[in-house]
Every structure is written in structure tokens, then in C-alpha cells.
Amino acid sequence: QVQLAESGGGSVQSGGSLRLSCAASRITLCMLWVRQAPGKEREAVATLDYNRGPSYADSVKGRFTFSRDNTTNTLYLEMNTLTPEDTAMYYCAADARSCRLVRGAPNYWGQGTQVTVSP
């Protein structure tokens, strides 16, 4: 079992930045940030594989950065140059499998934190 708790969401205007945090009870092989917006398909925006390092969805590549603090089991998602298309509920997620096998459907989820980007 993995317990996850996200924080740091809020409202920001287009072009702004936010930094999300995720406190994890333990680090698994695959850690992810997944977002869900009404009317849109669930999207894993960033993944961190223990053996391979971070990777990003094309929609956020170059704007989002996934990092971790190993001393506190805390994950971060720095989001820059935000647009209204980034508006969604953002979830920290985890899975004991390799990220190659998770494919955006991890076994463990946090409660989510809302990000709203205004024009």
C-alpha cells in the first residue's frame, strides 16, 4: 500500500506558474503525475521511473519539471507557462511496476489537487 497526499494547487492566470507537492508514504518503482479534466481523457503528464528518470507527455514537455526529495519522500511538479488547457485535477500516483507497464493507469492515487488557469 502507498499513501499519497498532493498539495499546491490553486488558481493562476495564463503564463503563470505553480508547484505541486506530493507527500508519499514510500517511493515505488514508478511515480506519476496524472491529470483529469472534464470532457478530456486522463493524461499522465509526468512519470518518474526509479531506473530511467523522469519523462513527460508531449503536451507539457519543456514546461513541467518532475523532481523529488529523497530525504522526505516528497515529489514535486513544477508547472511553468501555464495555459487554460492545463486546467485539471492533478493527482499524484504510484505503482510498483515499471512505468513502461503502468501506461497511465497506476494502482495508487492521491486525493488530487485542483489547478485552474484563467485566460
PDB file of C-alpha atoms in Angstrom, residues 6-49:
ATOM      1  CA  GLU A   6      -0.998  16.253  -3.008  1.00  0.00           C
ATOM      2  CA  SER A   7      -0.961  19.963  -2.298  1.00  0.00           C
ATOM      3  CA  GLY A   8      -0.104  23.224  -4.008  1.00  0.00           C
ATOM      4  CA  GLY A   9      -2.964  23.573  -6.453  1.00  0.00           C
ATOM      5  CA  GLY A  10      -4.849  26.788  -6.954  1.00  0.00           C
ATOM      6  CA  SER A  11      -5.789  29.452  -9.454  1.00  0.00           C
ATOM      7  CA  VAL A  12      -3.311  31.241 -11.669  1.00  0.00           C
ATOM      8  CA  GLN A  13      -3.516  33.373 -14.772  1.00  0.00           C
ATOM      9  CA  SER A  14      -2.238  32.247 -18.135  1.00  0.00           C
ATOM     10  CA  GLY A  15       1.545  32.328 -18.296  1.00  0.00           C
ATOM     11  CA  GLY A  16       1.939  31.825 -14.579  1.00  0.00           C
ATOM     12  CA  SER A  17       3.496  29.018 -12.578  1.00  0.00           C
ATOM     13  CA  LEU A  18       2.568  26.614  -9.812  1.00  0.00           C
ATOM     14  CA  ARG A  19       4.494  23.998  -7.866  1.00  0.00           C
ATOM     15  CA  LEU A  20       2.622  20.906  -6.742  1.00  0.00           C
ATOM     16  CA  SER A  21       3.870  18.719  -3.911  1.00  0.00           C
ATOM     17  CA  CYS A  22       3.170  15.087  -3.099  1.00  0.00           C
ATOM     18  CA  ALA A  23       3.991  13.512   0.247  1.00  0.00           C
ATOM     19  CA  ALA A  24       4.409   9.768  -0.261  1.00  0.00           C
ATOM     20  CA  SER A  25       4.474   7.065   2.390  1.00  0.00           C
ATOM     21  CA  ARG A  26       7.048   5.278   0.266  1.00  0.00           C
ATOM     22  CA  ILE A  27       8.609   5.604  -3.150  1.00  0.00           C
ATOM     23  CA  THR A  28       7.669   2.948  -5.683  1.00  0.00           C
ATOM     24  CA  LEU A  29       9.342   1.957  -8.918  1.00  0.00           C
ATOM     25  CA  CYS A  30       7.035   4.264 -10.862  1.00  0.00           C
ATOM     26  CA  MET A  31       5.780   7.630  -9.614  1.00  0.00           C
ATOM     27  CA  LEU A  32       3.438   9.723 -11.731  1.00  0.00           C
ATOM     28  CA  TRP A  33       1.529  12.954 -12.003  1.00  0.00           C
ATOM     29  CA  VAL A  34      -1.800  12.380 -13.736  1.00  0.00           C
ATOM     30  CA  ARG A  35      -4.399  14.978 -14.628  1.00  0.00           C
ATOM     31  CA  GLN A  36      -8.093  14.714 -15.367  1.00  0.00           C
ATOM     32  CA  ALA A  37     -10.260  17.475 -16.796  1.00  0.00           C
ATOM     33  CA  PRO A  38     -13.995  17.293 -17.555  1.00  0.00           C
ATOM     34  CA  GLY A  39     -14.571  16.131 -21.095  1.00  0.00           C
ATOM     35  CA  LYS A  40     -10.939  15.205 -21.597  1.00  0.00           C
ATOM     36  CA  GLU A  41      -9.073  11.933 -21.485  1.00  0.00           C
ATOM     37  CA  ARG A  42      -6.996  11.156 -18.438  1.00  0.00           C
ATOM     38  CA  GLU A  43      -3.390  12.094 -19.104  1.00  0.00           C
ATOM     39  CA  ALA A  44      -0.183  11.097 -17.348  1.00  0.00           C
ATOM     40  CA  VAL A  45       1.721  14.349 -17.702  1.00  0.00           C
ATOM     41  CA  ALA A  46       4.922  13.243 -15.997  1.00  0.00           C
ATOM     42  CA  THR A  47       6.437   9.979 -14.827  1.00  0.00           C
ATOM     43  CA  LEU A  48       9.493   9.181 -12.749  1.00  0.00           C
ATOM     44  CA  ASP A  49      10.942   5.708 -13.116  1.00  0.00           C
TER      45      ASP A  49
END
